[in-house]
Short mmCIF file of C-alpha atoms in Angstrom, two decimals:
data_model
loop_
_atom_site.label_atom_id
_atom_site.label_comp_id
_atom_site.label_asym_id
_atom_site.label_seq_id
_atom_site.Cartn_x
_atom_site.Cartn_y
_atom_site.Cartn_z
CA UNK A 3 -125.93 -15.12 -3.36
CA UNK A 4 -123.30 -14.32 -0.70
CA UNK A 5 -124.91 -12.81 2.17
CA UNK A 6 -123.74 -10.04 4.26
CA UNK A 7 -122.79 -9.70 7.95
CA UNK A 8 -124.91 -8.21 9.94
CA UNK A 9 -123.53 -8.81 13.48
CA UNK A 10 -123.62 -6.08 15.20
CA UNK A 11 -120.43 -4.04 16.74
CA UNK A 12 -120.70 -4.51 20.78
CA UNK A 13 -119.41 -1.01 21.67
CA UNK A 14 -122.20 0.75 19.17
CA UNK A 15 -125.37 -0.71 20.84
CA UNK A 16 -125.51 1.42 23.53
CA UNK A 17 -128.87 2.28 24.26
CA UNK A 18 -128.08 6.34 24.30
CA UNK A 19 -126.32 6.22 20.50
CA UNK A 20 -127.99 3.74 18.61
CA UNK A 21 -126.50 3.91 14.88
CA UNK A 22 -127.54 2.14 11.80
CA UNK A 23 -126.31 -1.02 12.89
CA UNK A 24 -129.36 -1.59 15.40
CA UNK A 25 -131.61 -1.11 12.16
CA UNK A 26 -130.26 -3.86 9.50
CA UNK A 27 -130.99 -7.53 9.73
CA UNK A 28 -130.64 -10.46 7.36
CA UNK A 29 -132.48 -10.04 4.29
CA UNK A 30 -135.76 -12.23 4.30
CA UNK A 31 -139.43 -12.45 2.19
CA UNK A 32 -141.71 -12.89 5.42
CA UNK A 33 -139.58 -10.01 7.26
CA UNK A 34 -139.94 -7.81 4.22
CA UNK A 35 -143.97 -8.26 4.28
CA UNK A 36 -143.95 -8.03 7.80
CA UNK A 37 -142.26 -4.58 7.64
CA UNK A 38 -144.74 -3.33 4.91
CA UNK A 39 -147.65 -4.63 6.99
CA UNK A 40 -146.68 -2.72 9.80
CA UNK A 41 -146.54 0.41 7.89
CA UNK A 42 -142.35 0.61 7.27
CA UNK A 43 -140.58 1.08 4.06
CA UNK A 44 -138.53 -1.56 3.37
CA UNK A 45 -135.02 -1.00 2.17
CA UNK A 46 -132.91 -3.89 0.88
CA UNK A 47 -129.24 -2.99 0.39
CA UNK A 48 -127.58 -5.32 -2.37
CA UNK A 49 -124.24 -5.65 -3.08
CA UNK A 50 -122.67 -6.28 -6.42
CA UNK A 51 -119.01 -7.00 -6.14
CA UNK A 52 -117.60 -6.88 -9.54
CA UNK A 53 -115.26 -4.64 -11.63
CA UNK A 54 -114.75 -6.83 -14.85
CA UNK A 55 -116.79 -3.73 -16.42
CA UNK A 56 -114.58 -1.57 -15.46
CA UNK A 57 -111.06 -3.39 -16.50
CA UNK A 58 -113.01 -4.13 -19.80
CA UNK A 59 -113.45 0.01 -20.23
CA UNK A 60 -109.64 0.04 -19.31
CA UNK A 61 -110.55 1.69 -15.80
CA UNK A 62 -109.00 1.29 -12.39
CA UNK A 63 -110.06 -2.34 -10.79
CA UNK A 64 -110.86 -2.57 -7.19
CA UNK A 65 -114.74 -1.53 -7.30
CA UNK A 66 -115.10 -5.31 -6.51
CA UNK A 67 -114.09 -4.46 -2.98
CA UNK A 68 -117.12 -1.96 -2.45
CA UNK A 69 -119.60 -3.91 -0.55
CA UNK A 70 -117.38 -5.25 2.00
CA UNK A 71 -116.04 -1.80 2.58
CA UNK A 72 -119.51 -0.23 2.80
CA UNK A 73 -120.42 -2.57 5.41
CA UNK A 74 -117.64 -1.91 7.69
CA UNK A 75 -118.51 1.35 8.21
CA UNK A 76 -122.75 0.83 8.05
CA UNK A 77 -123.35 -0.45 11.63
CA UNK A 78 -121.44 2.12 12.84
CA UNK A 79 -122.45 5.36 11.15
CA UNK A 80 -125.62 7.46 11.44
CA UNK A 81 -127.79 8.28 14.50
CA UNK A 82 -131.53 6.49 14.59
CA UNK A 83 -132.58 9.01 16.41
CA UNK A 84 -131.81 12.47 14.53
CA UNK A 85 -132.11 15.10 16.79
CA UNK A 86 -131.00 17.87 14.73
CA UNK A 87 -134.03 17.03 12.12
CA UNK A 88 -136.39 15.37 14.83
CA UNK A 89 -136.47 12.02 12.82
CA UNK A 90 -136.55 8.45 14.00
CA UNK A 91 -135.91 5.84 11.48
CA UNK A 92 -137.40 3.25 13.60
CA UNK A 93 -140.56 4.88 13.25
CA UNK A 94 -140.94 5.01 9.45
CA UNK A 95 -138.00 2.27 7.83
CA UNK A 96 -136.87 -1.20 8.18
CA UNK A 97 -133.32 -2.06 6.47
CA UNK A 98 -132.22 -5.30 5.24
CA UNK A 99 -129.28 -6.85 3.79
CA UNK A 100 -129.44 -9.19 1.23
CA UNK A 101 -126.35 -9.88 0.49
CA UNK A 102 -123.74 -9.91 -2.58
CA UNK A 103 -125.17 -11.13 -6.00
CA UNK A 104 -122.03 -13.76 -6.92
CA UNK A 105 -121.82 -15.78 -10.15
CA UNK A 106 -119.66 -17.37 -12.05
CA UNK A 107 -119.27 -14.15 -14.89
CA UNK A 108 -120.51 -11.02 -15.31
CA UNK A 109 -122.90 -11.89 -17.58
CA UNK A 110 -124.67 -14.21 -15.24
CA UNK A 111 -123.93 -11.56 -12.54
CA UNK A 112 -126.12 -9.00 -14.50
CA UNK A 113 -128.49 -11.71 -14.73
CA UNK A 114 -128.62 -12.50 -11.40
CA UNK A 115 -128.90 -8.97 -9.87
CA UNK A 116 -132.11 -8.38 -12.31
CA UNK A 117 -133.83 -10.86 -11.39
CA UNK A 118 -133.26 -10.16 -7.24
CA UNK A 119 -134.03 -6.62 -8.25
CA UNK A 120 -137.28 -7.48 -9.95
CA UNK A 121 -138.06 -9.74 -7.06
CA UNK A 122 -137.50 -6.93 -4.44
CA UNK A 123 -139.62 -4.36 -6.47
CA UNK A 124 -142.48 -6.44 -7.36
CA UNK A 125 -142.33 -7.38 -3.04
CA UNK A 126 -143.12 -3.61 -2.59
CA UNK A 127 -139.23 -3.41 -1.38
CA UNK A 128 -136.67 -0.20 -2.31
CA UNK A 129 -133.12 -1.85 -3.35
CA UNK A 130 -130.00 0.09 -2.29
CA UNK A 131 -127.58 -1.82 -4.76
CA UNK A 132 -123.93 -0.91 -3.87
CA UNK A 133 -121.37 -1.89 -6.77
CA UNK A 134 -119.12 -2.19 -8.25
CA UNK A 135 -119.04 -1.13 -11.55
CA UNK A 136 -121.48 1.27 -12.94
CA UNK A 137 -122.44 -1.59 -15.28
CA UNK A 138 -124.35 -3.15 -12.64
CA UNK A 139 -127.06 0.10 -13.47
CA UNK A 140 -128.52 -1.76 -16.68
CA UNK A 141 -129.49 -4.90 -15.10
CA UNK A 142 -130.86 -2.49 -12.36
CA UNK A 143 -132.77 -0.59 -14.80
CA UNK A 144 -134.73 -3.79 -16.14
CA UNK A 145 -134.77 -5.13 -13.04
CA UNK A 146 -136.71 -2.49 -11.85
CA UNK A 147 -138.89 -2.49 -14.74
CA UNK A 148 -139.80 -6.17 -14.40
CA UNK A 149 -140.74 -5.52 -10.58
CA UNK A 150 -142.78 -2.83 -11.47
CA UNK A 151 -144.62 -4.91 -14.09
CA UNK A 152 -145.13 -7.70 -11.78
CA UNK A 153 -146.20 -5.81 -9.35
CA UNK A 154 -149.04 -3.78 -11.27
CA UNK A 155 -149.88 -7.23 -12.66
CA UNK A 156 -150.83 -5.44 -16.18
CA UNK A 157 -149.29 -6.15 -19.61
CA UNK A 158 -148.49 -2.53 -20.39
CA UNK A 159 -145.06 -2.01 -20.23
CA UNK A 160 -144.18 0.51 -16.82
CA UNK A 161 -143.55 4.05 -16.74
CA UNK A 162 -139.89 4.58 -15.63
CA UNK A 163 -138.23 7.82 -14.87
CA UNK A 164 -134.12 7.57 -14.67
CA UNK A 165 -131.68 9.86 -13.61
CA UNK A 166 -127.15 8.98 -13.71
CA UNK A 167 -125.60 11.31 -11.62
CA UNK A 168 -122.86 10.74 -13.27
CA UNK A 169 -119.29 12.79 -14.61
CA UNK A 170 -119.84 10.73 -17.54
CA UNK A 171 -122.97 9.49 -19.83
CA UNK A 172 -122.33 6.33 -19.93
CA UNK A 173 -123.20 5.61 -23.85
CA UNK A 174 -120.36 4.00 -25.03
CA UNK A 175 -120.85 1.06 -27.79
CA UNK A 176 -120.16 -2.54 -26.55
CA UNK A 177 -116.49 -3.97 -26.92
CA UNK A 178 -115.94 -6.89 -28.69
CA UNK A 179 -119.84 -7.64 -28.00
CA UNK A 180 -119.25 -7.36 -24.13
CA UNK A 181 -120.89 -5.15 -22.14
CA UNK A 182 -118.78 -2.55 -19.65
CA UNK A 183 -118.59 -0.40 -17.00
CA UNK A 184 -119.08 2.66 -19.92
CA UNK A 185 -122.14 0.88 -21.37
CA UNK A 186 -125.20 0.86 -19.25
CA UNK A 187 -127.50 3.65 -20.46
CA UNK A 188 -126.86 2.67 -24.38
CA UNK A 189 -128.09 -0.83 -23.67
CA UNK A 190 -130.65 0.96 -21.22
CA UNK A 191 -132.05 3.56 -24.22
CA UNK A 192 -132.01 1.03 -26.99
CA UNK A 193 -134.08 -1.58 -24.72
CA UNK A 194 -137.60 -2.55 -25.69
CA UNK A 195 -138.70 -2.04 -22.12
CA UNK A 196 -137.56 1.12 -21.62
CA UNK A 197 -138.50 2.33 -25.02
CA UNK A 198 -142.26 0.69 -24.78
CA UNK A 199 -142.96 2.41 -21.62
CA UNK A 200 -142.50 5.72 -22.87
CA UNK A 201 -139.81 6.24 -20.18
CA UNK A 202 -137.67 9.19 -19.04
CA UNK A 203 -133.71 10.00 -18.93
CA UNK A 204 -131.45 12.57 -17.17
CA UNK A 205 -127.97 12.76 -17.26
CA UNK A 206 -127.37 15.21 -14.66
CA UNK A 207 -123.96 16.66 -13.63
CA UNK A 208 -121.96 15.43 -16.42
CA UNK A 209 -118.62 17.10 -17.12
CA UNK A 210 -118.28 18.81 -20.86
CA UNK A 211 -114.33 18.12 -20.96
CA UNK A 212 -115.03 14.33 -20.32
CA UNK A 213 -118.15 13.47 -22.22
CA UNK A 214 -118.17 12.58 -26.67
CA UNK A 215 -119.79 15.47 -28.41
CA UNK A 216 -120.85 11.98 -30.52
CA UNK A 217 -122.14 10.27 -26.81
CA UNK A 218 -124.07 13.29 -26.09
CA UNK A 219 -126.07 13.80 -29.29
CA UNK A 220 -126.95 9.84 -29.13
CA UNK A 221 -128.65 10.81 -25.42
CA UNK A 222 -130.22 13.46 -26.54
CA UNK A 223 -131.52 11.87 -29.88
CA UNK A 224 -133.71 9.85 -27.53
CA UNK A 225 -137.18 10.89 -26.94
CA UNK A 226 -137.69 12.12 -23.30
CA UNK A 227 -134.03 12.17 -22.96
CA UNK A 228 -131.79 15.36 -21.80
CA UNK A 229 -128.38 16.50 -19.82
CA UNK A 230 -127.88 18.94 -17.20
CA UNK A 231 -124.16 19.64 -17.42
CA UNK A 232 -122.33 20.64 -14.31
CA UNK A 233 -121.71 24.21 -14.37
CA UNK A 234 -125.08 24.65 -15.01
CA UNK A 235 -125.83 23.51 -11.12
CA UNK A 236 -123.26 24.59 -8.93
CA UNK A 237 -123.72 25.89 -6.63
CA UNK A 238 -127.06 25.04 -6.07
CA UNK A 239 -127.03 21.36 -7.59
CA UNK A 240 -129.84 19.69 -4.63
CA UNK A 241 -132.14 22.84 -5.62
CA UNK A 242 -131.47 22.11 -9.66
CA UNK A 243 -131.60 18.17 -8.89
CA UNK A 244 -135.57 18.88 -7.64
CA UNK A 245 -136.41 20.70 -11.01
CA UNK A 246 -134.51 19.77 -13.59
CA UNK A 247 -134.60 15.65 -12.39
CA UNK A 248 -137.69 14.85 -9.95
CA UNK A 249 -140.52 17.66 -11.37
CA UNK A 250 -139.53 16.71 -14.55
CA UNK A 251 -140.60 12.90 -14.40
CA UNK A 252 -144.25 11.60 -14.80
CA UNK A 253 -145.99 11.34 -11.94
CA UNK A 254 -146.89 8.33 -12.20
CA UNK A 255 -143.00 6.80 -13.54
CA UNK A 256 -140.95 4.39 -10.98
CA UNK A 257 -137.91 6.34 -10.62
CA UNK A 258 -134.50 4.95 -10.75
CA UNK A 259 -131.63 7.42 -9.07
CA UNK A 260 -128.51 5.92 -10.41
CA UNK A 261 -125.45 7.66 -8.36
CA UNK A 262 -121.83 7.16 -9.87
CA UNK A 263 -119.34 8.31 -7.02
CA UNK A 264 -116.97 10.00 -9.34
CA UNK A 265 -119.63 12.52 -10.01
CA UNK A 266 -118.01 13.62 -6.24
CA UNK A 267 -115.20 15.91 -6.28
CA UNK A 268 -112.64 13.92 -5.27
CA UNK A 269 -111.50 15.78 -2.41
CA UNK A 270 -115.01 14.03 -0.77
CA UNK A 271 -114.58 10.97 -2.61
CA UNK A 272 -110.99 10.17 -3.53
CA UNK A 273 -111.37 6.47 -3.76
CA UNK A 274 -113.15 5.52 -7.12
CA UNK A 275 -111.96 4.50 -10.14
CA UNK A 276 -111.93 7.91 -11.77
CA UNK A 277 -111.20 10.50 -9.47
CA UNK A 278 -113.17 14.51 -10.62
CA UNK A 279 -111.53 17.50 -9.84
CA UNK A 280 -114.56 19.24 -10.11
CA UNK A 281 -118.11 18.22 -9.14
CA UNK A 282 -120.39 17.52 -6.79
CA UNK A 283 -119.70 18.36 -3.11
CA UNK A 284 -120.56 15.22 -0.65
CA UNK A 285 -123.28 17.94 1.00
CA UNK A 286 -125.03 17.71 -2.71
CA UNK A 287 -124.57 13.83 -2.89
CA UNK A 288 -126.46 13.53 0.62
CA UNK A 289 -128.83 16.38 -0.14
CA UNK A 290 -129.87 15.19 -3.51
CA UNK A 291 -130.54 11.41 -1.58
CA UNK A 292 -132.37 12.97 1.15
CA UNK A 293 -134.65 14.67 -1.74
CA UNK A 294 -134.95 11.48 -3.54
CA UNK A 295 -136.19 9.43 -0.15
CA UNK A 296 -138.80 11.79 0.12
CA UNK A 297 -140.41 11.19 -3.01
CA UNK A 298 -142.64 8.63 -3.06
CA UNK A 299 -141.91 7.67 -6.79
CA UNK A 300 -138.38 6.93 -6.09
CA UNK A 301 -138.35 2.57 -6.29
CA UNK A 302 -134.48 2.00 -6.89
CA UNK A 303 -131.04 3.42 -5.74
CA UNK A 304 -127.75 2.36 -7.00
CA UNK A 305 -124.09 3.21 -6.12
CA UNK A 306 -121.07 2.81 -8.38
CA UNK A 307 -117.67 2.92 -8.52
CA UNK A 308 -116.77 3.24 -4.66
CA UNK A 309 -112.76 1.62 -5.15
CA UNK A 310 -111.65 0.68 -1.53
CA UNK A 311 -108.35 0.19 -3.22
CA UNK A 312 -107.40 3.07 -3.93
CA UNK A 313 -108.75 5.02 -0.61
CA UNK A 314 -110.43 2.86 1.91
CA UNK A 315 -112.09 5.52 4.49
CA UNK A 316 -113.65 8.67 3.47
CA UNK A 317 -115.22 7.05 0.26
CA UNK A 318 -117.01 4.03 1.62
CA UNK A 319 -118.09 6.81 4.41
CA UNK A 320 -119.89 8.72 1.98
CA UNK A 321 -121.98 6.01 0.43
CA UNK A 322 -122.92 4.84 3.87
CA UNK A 323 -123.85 8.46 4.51
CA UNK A 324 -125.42 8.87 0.98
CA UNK A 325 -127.66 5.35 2.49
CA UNK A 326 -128.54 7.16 5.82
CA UNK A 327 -129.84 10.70 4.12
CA UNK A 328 -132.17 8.49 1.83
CA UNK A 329 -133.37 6.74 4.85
CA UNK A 330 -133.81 10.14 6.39
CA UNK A 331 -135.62 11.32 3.46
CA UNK A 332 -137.81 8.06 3.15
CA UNK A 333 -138.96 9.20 7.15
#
């Protein structure tokens, strides 16, 4: 574990702007239980800064880069007090940073980050993991599923509900044996975990021109399993996002929103590894975080993809921002 910086930026904690900055702290267990026992939800942002899944899918490296750039621009972005919507975060959240999850592979790496998710989930706590490459959203998946397990202290295996917003599914067979950043929802649908809790998938905005008819008919072969291709949302993709994603999961399923920045139209969010020239507009990114803060079943968040490499500004921007409407939404 690497852990982030949270010193603050001097000029931003004036007293008549605060920004998001005033809200994080060091990640720790006591101030996590001390949050919940004063009534706040607890968000833990993670970071996971890797993109050997992505050079092994023969992708653009650089997604390694994301956390640091995501926390340049976090202290500084977002007001506390919202006075457009009449929200104050103070009120209702406490953020954290826990740091970057840092091993020696990626395979440990995955490890790693399922066990501190597991640990976070089953502490009551709502990780905001920023990657890195979208295979970090497997060991998120059972990481999230262990938490919930320990936390219901039951033997049954959890009820999970989880959505990739995504230009791609994400189904691709293992190379060489390895996983990649093209991977995570195969391993994901052919786990025991998932499978034994009778779990739920969405693929939602995936691109038709960039998606195997082959990869599509393996999601879809999968009980409780479907895709909501893009031009069947826009443009009204936060209003589709509420019926076809969050009223279609059990009520009682831990949700997992799983956000792949290249489901973005690039002109929003030029700096990933595979740049769309159609999709989402960053007003439906925020929009469809703000809807999935304020539902309660909601337990894990994860961002992939953000490449600082290639653009360094707008795109970390928008993850920060995608961060602040889920806070907003959480309120």
């Amino acid at each position: 574990r690497v852990h982030g910086d949270t010193r603050l930026v001097n000029s931003l904690m004036a007293t008549d702007d605060p920004r998001m900055g005033t809200l994080l702290r060091s990640y720790s267990a006591e101030g996590v239980v001390d949050a919940l026992a004063n009534g706040l939800r607890a968000v833990v942002v993670v970071g996971f800064p890797h993109d050997e899944g992505v050079r092994r899918n023969g992708g653009r490296v650089g997604a390694a880069a994301a956390p640091a750039a995501f926390r340049e621009f976090l202290p500084r972005l977002g007001t506390v007090v919202n006075p457009e919507l009449g929200i104050d975060l103070r009120t209702a959240v406490a953020l954290f940073d826990y740091g970057d999850v840092v091993c020696a592979d990626l395979e440990s790496s995955h490890a790693e980050l399922r066990r501190v998710v597991g640990l976070l989930v089953a502490a009551g706590a709502l990780p905001f993991v920023v990657g890195g490459g979208n295979d970090q959203s497997f060991p998120n998946a059972m990481g999230l599923i262990d938490g919930l397990k320990a936390r219901s202290q039951v033997a049954v295996a959890p009820k999970v509900g989880v959505v990739n917003v995504d230009a791609h599914l994400d189904v691709r067979p293992l190379k060489e044996g390895r996983v990649h950043s093209g991977s995570p929802f195969r391993l994901m649908l052919e786990s025991l975990e998932f499978r034994a809790g009778e779990s739920s998938f969405v693929e939602f905005a995936a691109h038709g021109s960039q998606c195997s008819a082959e990869h599509a008919a393996f999601v879809l072969a999968h009980p409780r399993s479907s895709i909501v291709w893009l031009s069947k949302l826009l443009p009204t993709a936060p209003q589709a996002f509420q019926r076809t994603v969050l009223e279609s999961f059990d009520r009682d399923a831990g949700v997992f929103l799983s956000f792949d920045l290249d489901a973005v139209v690039s002109d929003a969010a030029p700096g990933v590894s595979c740049p769309a020239a159609v999709g989402l507009s960053a007003e439906d990114a925020f929009a469809i975080c703000r809807l999935s803060g304020a539902d309660p079943r909601v337990a894990l968040v994860d961002v992939s993809e953000l490449n600082p490499l290639i653009e360094g500004y707008r795109t970390p921007r928008v993850v920060v921002f995608m961060l602040y409407n889920f806070l907003l939404g959480l309120a």
